[in-house]
PDB file of C-alpha atoms in Angstrom:
ATOM      1  CA  MET T   1     143.027  57.920 113.327  1.00  0.00           C
ATOM      2  CA  LYS T   2     145.993  60.051 112.336  1.00  0.00           C
ATOM      3  CA  TYR T   3     146.260  63.737 113.181  1.00  0.00           C
ATOM      4  CA  SER T   4     146.561  66.065 110.206  1.00  0.00           C
ATOM      5  CA  ILE T   5     149.580  68.308 109.665  1.00  0.00           C
ATOM      6  CA  VAL T   6     150.126  71.223 107.277  1.00  0.00           C
ATOM      7  CA  ILE T   7     153.663  72.380 106.509  1.00  0.00           C
ATOM      8  CA  VAL T   8     154.260  76.076 105.811  1.00  0.00           C
ATOM      9  CA  GLU T   9     157.765  76.386 104.357  1.00  0.00           C
ATOM     10  CA  ASP T  10     159.069  78.339 101.369  1.00  0.00           C
ATOM     11  CA  HIS T  11     161.943  75.962 100.594  1.00  0.00           C
ATOM     12  CA  ILE T  12     160.425  73.272  98.389  1.00  0.00           C
ATOM     13  CA  LEU T  13     163.027  70.553  98.930  1.00  0.00           C
ATOM     14  CA  LEU T  14     162.897  70.982 102.700  1.00  0.00           C
ATOM     15  CA  SER T  15     159.096  70.950 102.780  1.00  0.00           C
ATOM     16  CA  GLN T  16     159.030  67.777 100.685  1.00  0.00           C
ATOM     17  CA  ALA T  17     161.595  66.132 102.952  1.00  0.00           C
ATOM     18  CA  LEU T  18     159.574  67.117 106.028  1.00  0.00           C
ATOM     19  CA  SER T  19     156.429  65.779 104.418  1.00  0.00           C
ATOM     20  CA  GLY T  20     158.008  62.373 103.887  1.00  0.00           C
ATOM     21  CA  LEU T  21     159.366  62.392 107.430  1.00  0.00           C
ATOM     22  CA  VAL T  22     156.050  63.257 109.105  1.00  0.00           C
ATOM     23  CA  ASN T  23     154.096  60.805 106.971  1.00  0.00           C
ATOM     24  CA  GLY T  24     156.348  58.137 108.438  1.00  0.00           C
ATOM     25  CA  PHE T  25     155.157  58.920 111.974  1.00  0.00           C
ATOM     26  CA  ALA T  26     152.494  56.550 113.305  1.00  0.00           C
ATOM     27  CA  LYS T  27     150.115  59.237 114.568  1.00  0.00           C
ATOM     28  CA  PHE T  28     150.404  61.875 111.852  1.00  0.00           C
ATOM     29  CA  LYS T  29     149.774  62.537 108.173  1.00  0.00           C
ATOM     30  CA  ILE T  30     150.474  65.542 105.927  1.00  0.00           C
ATOM     31  CA  LEU T  31     147.358  67.254 104.614  1.00  0.00           C
ATOM     32  CA  TYR T  32     149.181  69.623 102.235  1.00  0.00           C
ATOM     33  CA  ILE T  33     152.121  72.050 101.955  1.00  0.00           C
ATOM     34  CA  CYS T  34     152.106  75.865 101.634  1.00  0.00           C
ATOM     35  CA  LYS T  35     154.893  78.275 100.674  1.00  0.00           C
ATOM     36  CA  ASN T  36     153.809  81.158 102.944  1.00  0.00           C
ATOM     37  CA  GLY T  37     151.195  82.368 105.402  1.00  0.00           C
ATOM     38  CA  LYS T  38     148.977  84.025 102.832  1.00  0.00           C
ATOM     39  CA  GLU T  39     148.632  80.793 100.892  1.00  0.00           C
ATOM     40  CA  LEU T  40     147.792  78.963 104.127  1.00  0.00           C
ATOM     41  CA  LEU T  41     145.030  81.394 105.099  1.00  0.00           C
ATOM     42  CA  THR T  42     143.579  81.152 101.598  1.00  0.00           C
ATOM     43  CA  ARG T  43     143.444  77.360 101.899  1.00  0.00           C
ATOM     44  CA  PHE T  44     141.825  77.667 105.338  1.00  0.00           C
ATOM     45  CA  LYS T  45     138.707  79.197 103.748  1.00  0.00           C
ATOM     46  CA  ASP T  46     137.686  75.613 103.041  1.00  0.00           C
ATOM     47  CA  PRO T  47     137.001  73.869 106.399  1.00  0.00           C
ATOM     48  CA  LYS T  48     138.339  70.608 104.946  1.00  0.00           C
ATOM     49  CA  ASN T  49     141.782  72.234 104.765  1.00  0.00           C
ATOM     50  CA  ILE T  50     142.019  73.075 108.472  1.00  0.00           C
ATOM     51  CA  PRO T  51     144.496  70.668 110.169  1.00  0.00           C
ATOM     52  CA  ASP T  52     145.191  69.728 113.757  1.00  0.00           C
ATOM     53  CA  ILE T  53     148.729  71.164 113.687  1.00  0.00           C
ATOM     54  CA  VAL T  54     150.645  73.595 111.478  1.00  0.00           C
ATOM     55  CA  LEU T  55     154.416  73.169 111.208  1.00  0.00           C
ATOM     56  CA  MET T  56     155.373  76.800 110.677  1.00  0.00           C
ATOM     57  CA  ASP T  57     158.570  78.334 109.324  1.00  0.00           C
ATOM     58  CA  ILE T  58     159.273  81.942 110.351  1.00  0.00           C
ATOM     59  CA  ASN T  59     161.166  83.691 107.566  1.00  0.00           C
ATOM     60  CA  MET T  60     158.941  83.510 104.502  1.00  0.00           C
ATOM     61  CA  PRO T  61     158.033  85.957 101.728  1.00  0.00           C
ATOM     62  CA  ILE T  62     154.620  87.682 101.491  1.00  0.00           C
ATOM     63  CA  MET T  63     153.506  86.678 105.009  1.00  0.00           C
ATOM     64  CA  ASN T  64     155.919  85.351 107.616  1.00  0.00           C
ATOM     65  CA  GLY T  65     155.394  82.823 110.380  1.00  0.00           C
ATOM     66  CA  ILE T  66     154.922  85.307 113.225  1.00  0.00           C
ATOM     67  CA  GLU T  67     152.236  87.255 111.356  1.00  0.00           C
ATOM     68  CA  THR T  68     150.495  84.068 110.273  1.00  0.00           C
ATOM     69  CA  THR T  69     150.557  82.528 113.746  1.00  0.00           C
ATOM     70  CA  ALA T  70     148.981  85.660 115.244  1.00  0.00           C
ATOM     71  CA  VAL T  71     146.134  85.431 112.725  1.00  0.00           C
ATOM     72  CA  LEU T  72     145.607  81.733 113.447  1.00  0.00           C
ATOM     73  CA  LYS T  73     145.477  82.435 117.167  1.00  0.00           C
ATOM     74  CA  GLU T  74     142.647  84.928 116.622  1.00  0.00           C
ATOM     75  CA  GLU T  75     140.691  83.245 113.839  1.00  0.00           C
ATOM     76  CA  TYR T  76     141.499  79.534 114.217  1.00  0.00           C
ATOM     77  CA  PRO T  77     142.368  79.022 117.913  1.00  0.00           C
ATOM     78  CA  GLN T  78     141.752  75.276 117.638  1.00  0.00           C
ATOM     79  CA  VAL T  79     144.747  74.924 115.305  1.00  0.00           C
ATOM     80  CA  LYS T  80     148.045  74.341 117.096  1.00  0.00           C
ATOM     81  CA  VAL T  81     151.208  75.894 115.667  1.00  0.00           C
ATOM     82  CA  LEU T  82     154.625  74.300 116.115  1.00  0.00           C
ATOM     83  CA  ALA T  83     157.431  76.564 114.899  1.00  0.00           C
ATOM     84  CA  LEU T  84     160.264  74.933 112.970  1.00  0.00           C
ATOM     85  CA  SER T  85     163.002  77.400 112.083  1.00  0.00           C
ATOM     86  CA  VAL T  86     166.722  78.066 111.762  1.00  0.00           C
ATOM     87  CA  GLU T  87     166.285  81.205 113.883  1.00  0.00           C
ATOM     88  CA  GLU T  88     167.996  80.946 117.275  1.00  0.00           C
ATOM     89  CA  ASP T  89     167.588  84.603 118.208  1.00  0.00           C
ATOM     90  CA  GLU T  90     165.825  84.924 121.565  1.00  0.00           C
ATOM     91  CA  ASN T  91     163.661  87.853 120.480  1.00  0.00           C
ATOM     92  CA  THR T  92     162.449  85.938 117.439  1.00  0.00           C
ATOM     93  CA  ILE T  93     161.606  82.888 119.544  1.00  0.00           C
ATOM     94  CA  LEU T  94     159.696  84.979 122.071  1.00  0.00           C
ATOM     95  CA  LYS T  95     157.811  86.834 119.330  1.00  0.00           C
ATOM     96  CA  MET T  96     156.743  83.539 117.796  1.00  0.00           C
ATOM     97  CA  LEU T  97     155.618  82.091 121.121  1.00  0.00           C
ATOM     98  CA  ARG T  98     153.802  85.266 122.076  1.00  0.00           C
ATOM     99  CA  ALA T  99     152.062  85.211 118.704  1.00  0.00           C
ATOM    100  CA  GLY T 100     150.566  81.891 119.747  1.00  0.00           C
ATOM    101  CA  ALA T 101     152.954  79.093 118.795  1.00  0.00           C
ATOM    102  CA  LYS T 102     152.648  76.072 121.083  1.00  0.00           C
ATOM    103  CA  GLY T 103     156.279  75.104 120.647  1.00  0.00           C
ATOM    104  CA  TYR T 104     159.534  76.010 118.936  1.00  0.00           C
ATOM    105  CA  LEU T 105     162.060  73.688 117.306  1.00  0.00           C
ATOM    106  CA  LEU T 106     165.202  74.288 115.274  1.00  0.00           C
ATOM    107  CA  LYS T 107     165.452  72.682 111.849  1.00  0.00           C
ATOM    108  CA  ASP T 108     168.426  70.572 112.866  1.00  0.00           C
ATOM    109  CA  THR T 109     166.210  68.789 115.400  1.00  0.00           C
ATOM    110  CA  GLU T 110     166.413  64.997 115.452  1.00  0.00           C
ATOM    111  CA  LYS T 111     163.559  62.987 113.957  1.00  0.00           C
ATOM    112  CA  SER T 112     162.555  61.488 117.314  1.00  0.00           C
ATOM    113  CA  ILE T 113     162.352  64.923 118.943  1.00  0.00           C
ATOM    114  CA  LEU T 114     160.135  66.259 116.152  1.00  0.00           C
ATOM    115  CA  GLU T 115     157.783  63.299 116.515  1.00  0.00           C
ATOM    116  CA  ASN T 116     157.648  63.704 120.293  1.00  0.00           C
ATOM    117  CA  ALA T 117     157.028  67.445 119.942  1.00  0.00           C
ATOM    118  CA  LEU T 118     154.083  66.826 117.623  1.00  0.00           C
ATOM    119  CA  ILE T 119     152.637  64.291 120.052  1.00  0.00           C
ATOM    120  CA  GLN T 120     153.052  66.649 123.010  1.00  0.00           C
ATOM    121  CA  VAL T 121     151.525  69.598 121.165  1.00  0.00           C
ATOM    122  CA  GLN T 122     148.529  67.504 120.146  1.00  0.00           C
ATOM    123  CA  GLU T 123     148.003  65.774 123.482  1.00  0.00           C
ATOM    124  CA  THR T 124     148.973  68.439 126.038  1.00  0.00           C
ATOM    125  CA  GLY T 125     148.648  71.638 124.033  1.00  0.00           C
ATOM    126  CA  PHE T 126     152.290  72.699 124.054  1.00  0.00           C
ATOM    127  CA  TYR T 127     155.905  71.542 123.779  1.00  0.00           C
ATOM    128  CA  HIS T 128     158.970  73.442 124.915  1.00  0.00           C
ATOM    129  CA  THR T 129     162.584  72.360 125.046  1.00  0.00           C
ATOM    130  CA  LYS T 130     164.470  73.134 128.256  1.00  0.00           C
ATOM    131  CA  ASP T 131     166.179  76.103 126.599  1.00  0.00           C
ATOM    132  CA  VAL T 132     162.914  77.607 125.395  1.00  0.00           C
ATOM    133  CA  THR T 133     161.254  77.090 128.781  1.00  0.00           C
ATOM    134  CA  LYS T 134     164.158  78.859 130.462  1.00  0.00           C
ATOM    135  CA  LEU T 135     163.848  81.701 127.962  1.00  0.00           C
ATOM    136  CA  LEU T 136     160.116  82.027 128.568  1.00  0.00           C
ATOM    137  CA  LEU T 137     160.518  82.067 132.329  1.00  0.00           C
ATOM    138  CA  GLY T 138     163.122  84.775 132.005  1.00  0.00           C
ATOM    139  CA  SER T 139     160.750  86.850 129.876  1.00  0.00           C
ATOM    140  CA  LEU T 140     157.967  86.864 132.444  1.00  0.00           C
ATOM    141  CA  ASN T 141     157.300  90.167 134.144  1.00  0.00           C
ATOM    142  CA  ASN T 142     159.422  90.364 137.283  1.00  0.00           C
ATOM    143  CA  LYS T 143     156.269  91.149 139.248  1.00  0.00           C
ATOM    144  CA  ALA T 144     155.071  87.625 138.519  1.00  0.00           C
ATOM    145  CA  GLU T 145     158.021  86.370 140.542  1.00  0.00           C
ATOM    146  CA  ILE T 146     156.511  87.863 143.696  1.00  0.00           C
ATOM    147  CA  GLU T 147     154.787  85.264 145.832  1.00  0.00           C
ATOM    148  CA  VAL T 148     151.065  85.427 145.201  1.00  0.00           C
ATOM    149  CA  VAL T 149     148.418  83.809 147.353  1.00  0.00           C
ATOM    150  CA  LEU T 150     146.031  81.814 145.194  1.00  0.00           C
ATOM    151  CA  LYS T 151     142.736  80.368 146.371  1.00  0.00           C
ATOM    152  CA  ASP T 152     142.093  76.643 146.037  1.00  0.00           C
ATOM    153  CA  ARG T 153     139.536  77.192 143.273  1.00  0.00           C
ATOM    154  CA  GLU T 154     141.971  79.444 141.412  1.00  0.00           C
ATOM    155  CA  ILE T 155     144.623  76.718 141.561  1.00  0.00           C
ATOM    156  CA  GLU T 156     142.042  74.215 140.312  1.00  0.00           C
ATOM    157  CA  PHE T 157     141.253  76.548 137.419  1.00  0.00           C
ATOM    158  CA  ILE T 158     144.943  76.924 136.565  1.00  0.00           C
ATOM    159  CA  LYS T 159     145.362  73.146 136.393  1.00  0.00           C
ATOM    160  CA  HIS T 160     142.435  72.913 133.994  1.00  0.00           C
ATOM    161  CA  ALA T 161     143.770  75.845 131.954  1.00  0.00           C
ATOM    162  CA  CYS T 162     147.026  73.945 131.391  1.00  0.00           C
ATOM    163  CA  THR T 163     145.116  71.388 129.323  1.00  0.00           C
ATOM    164  CA  GLU T 164     143.482  71.738 125.896  1.00  0.00           C
ATOM    165  CA  LYS T 165     140.051  72.307 127.436  1.00  0.00           C
ATOM    166  CA  THR T 166     138.085  75.356 126.338  1.00  0.00           C
ATOM    167  CA  TYR T 167     136.923  77.782 129.004  1.00  0.00           C
ATOM    168  CA  LYS T 168     133.394  76.441 128.519  1.00  0.00           C
ATOM    169  CA  GLU T 169     134.592  72.890 129.197  1.00  0.00           C
ATOM    170  CA  ILE T 170     136.482  74.087 132.277  1.00  0.00           C
ATOM    171  CA  ALA T 171     133.282  75.734 133.515  1.00  0.00           C
ATOM    172  CA  ASN T 172     131.412  72.447 133.122  1.00  0.00           C
ATOM    173  CA  ASP T 173     134.130  70.485 134.935  1.00  0.00           C
ATOM    174  CA  MET T 174     134.189  72.969 137.811  1.00  0.00           C
ATOM    175  CA  CYS T 175     130.366  73.214 137.901  1.00  0.00           C
ATOM    176  CA  LEU T 176     130.528  76.961 137.384  1.00  0.00           C
ATOM    177  CA  SER T 177     129.116  79.343 134.799  1.00  0.00           C
ATOM    178  CA  PRO T 178     131.317  80.464 131.865  1.00  0.00           C
ATOM    179  CA  LYS T 179     131.051  84.019 133.211  1.00  0.00           C
ATOM    180  CA  THR T 180     132.475  82.942 136.578  1.00  0.00           C
ATOM    181  CA  ILE T 181     135.320  81.142 134.834  1.00  0.00           C
ATOM    182  CA  GLU T 182     136.102  84.292 132.857  1.00  0.00           C
ATOM    183  CA  GLY T 183     136.215  86.119 136.168  1.00  0.00           C
ATOM    184  CA  TYR T 184     138.714  83.600 137.554  1.00  0.00           C
ATOM    185  CA  ARG T 185     140.834  83.957 134.423  1.00  0.00           C
ATOM    186  CA  ASP T 186     140.885  87.755 134.504  1.00  0.00           C
ATOM    187  CA  SER T 187     141.583  87.840 138.238  1.00  0.00           C
ATOM    188  CA  ILE T 188     144.467  85.369 137.965  1.00  0.00           C
ATOM    189  CA  PHE T 189     145.988  87.152 134.966  1.00  0.00           C
ATOM    190  CA  GLU T 190     145.895  90.398 136.970  1.00  0.00           C
ATOM    191  CA  LYS T 191     147.361  88.818 140.117  1.00  0.00           C
ATOM    192  CA  LEU T 192     150.214  87.177 138.232  1.00  0.00           C
ATOM    193  CA  HIS T 193     150.701  90.024 135.740  1.00  0.00           C
ATOM    194  CA  LEU T 194     150.216  87.686 132.801  1.00  0.00           C
ATOM    195  CA  LYS T 195     148.677  88.450 129.427  1.00  0.00           C
ATOM    196  CA  ASN T 196     147.710  85.076 128.033  1.00  0.00           C
ATOM    197  CA  ARG T 197     147.130  81.386 128.684  1.00  0.00           C
ATOM    198  CA  THR T 198     150.611  80.401 127.527  1.00  0.00           C
ATOM    199  CA  GLY T 199     152.150  82.585 130.217  1.00  0.00           C
ATOM    200  CA  LEU T 200     149.835  80.955 132.747  1.00  0.00           C
ATOM    201  CA  VAL T 201     151.013  77.484 131.704  1.00  0.00           C
ATOM    202  CA  ILE T 202     154.664  78.487 132.101  1.00  0.00           C
ATOM    203  CA  TYR T 203     153.899  79.983 135.526  1.00  0.00           C
ATOM    204  CA  ALA T 204     152.105  76.770 136.553  1.00  0.00           C
ATOM    205  CA  ILE T 205     155.022  74.590 135.451  1.00  0.00           C
ATOM    206  CA  LYS T 206     157.573  76.758 137.212  1.00  0.00           C
ATOM    207  CA  ASN T 207     155.586  76.772 140.444  1.00  0.00           C
ATOM    208  CA  LYS T 208     154.813  73.043 140.192  1.00  0.00           C
ATOM    209  CA  LEU T 209     151.063  73.578 139.902  1.00  0.00           C
ATOM    210  CA  PHE T 210     151.116  71.521 136.713  1.00  0.00           C
ATOM    211  CA  VAL T 211     153.469  68.801 135.527  1.00  0.00           C
ATOM    212  CA  PRO T 212     153.462  68.300 131.714  1.00  0.00           C
TER     213      PRO T 212
END
């Protein structure tokens, strides 16, 4: 089975070239192409049009990549977004990642790196180059750098949270109720001064609680 990909890119020639490239990867196939975020969300109204991964440009007319990614995070959390852009500005990268993107690549990325990124996003839930990881770590609240004592069960939860498992699945694996798991999540976010699961993953990687 091949994983489905949707390309959101307003440059037609580039989107067509990307389509041919991705269709050549063993594990992936292109479902369709959109010119902007609004068109994508319109297509998503039909469940058959919802892919595994969206390759998302950032600068697009009508509805840009950051806005679109934020909507997907809220309304279609099962869809993974991999940003593919010419933008190298740190603020833009952070905005995209905070909006919910699982990874960020520049458009001059080599074919092999793109394929690996898609595989990592699908199988582990995220993909970050060394530069992006460094940028994310630098963006964490300084308070999160303070040594925090975590309980064994909290560490176990963090390791589970670094995977693609839903909170309900984590609850089942830890033999706890979903409500208890939510309590762990909220407590850990407060202790580490984090706002979302992506920040938790970066914290776990940095502190060697999880190895991608």
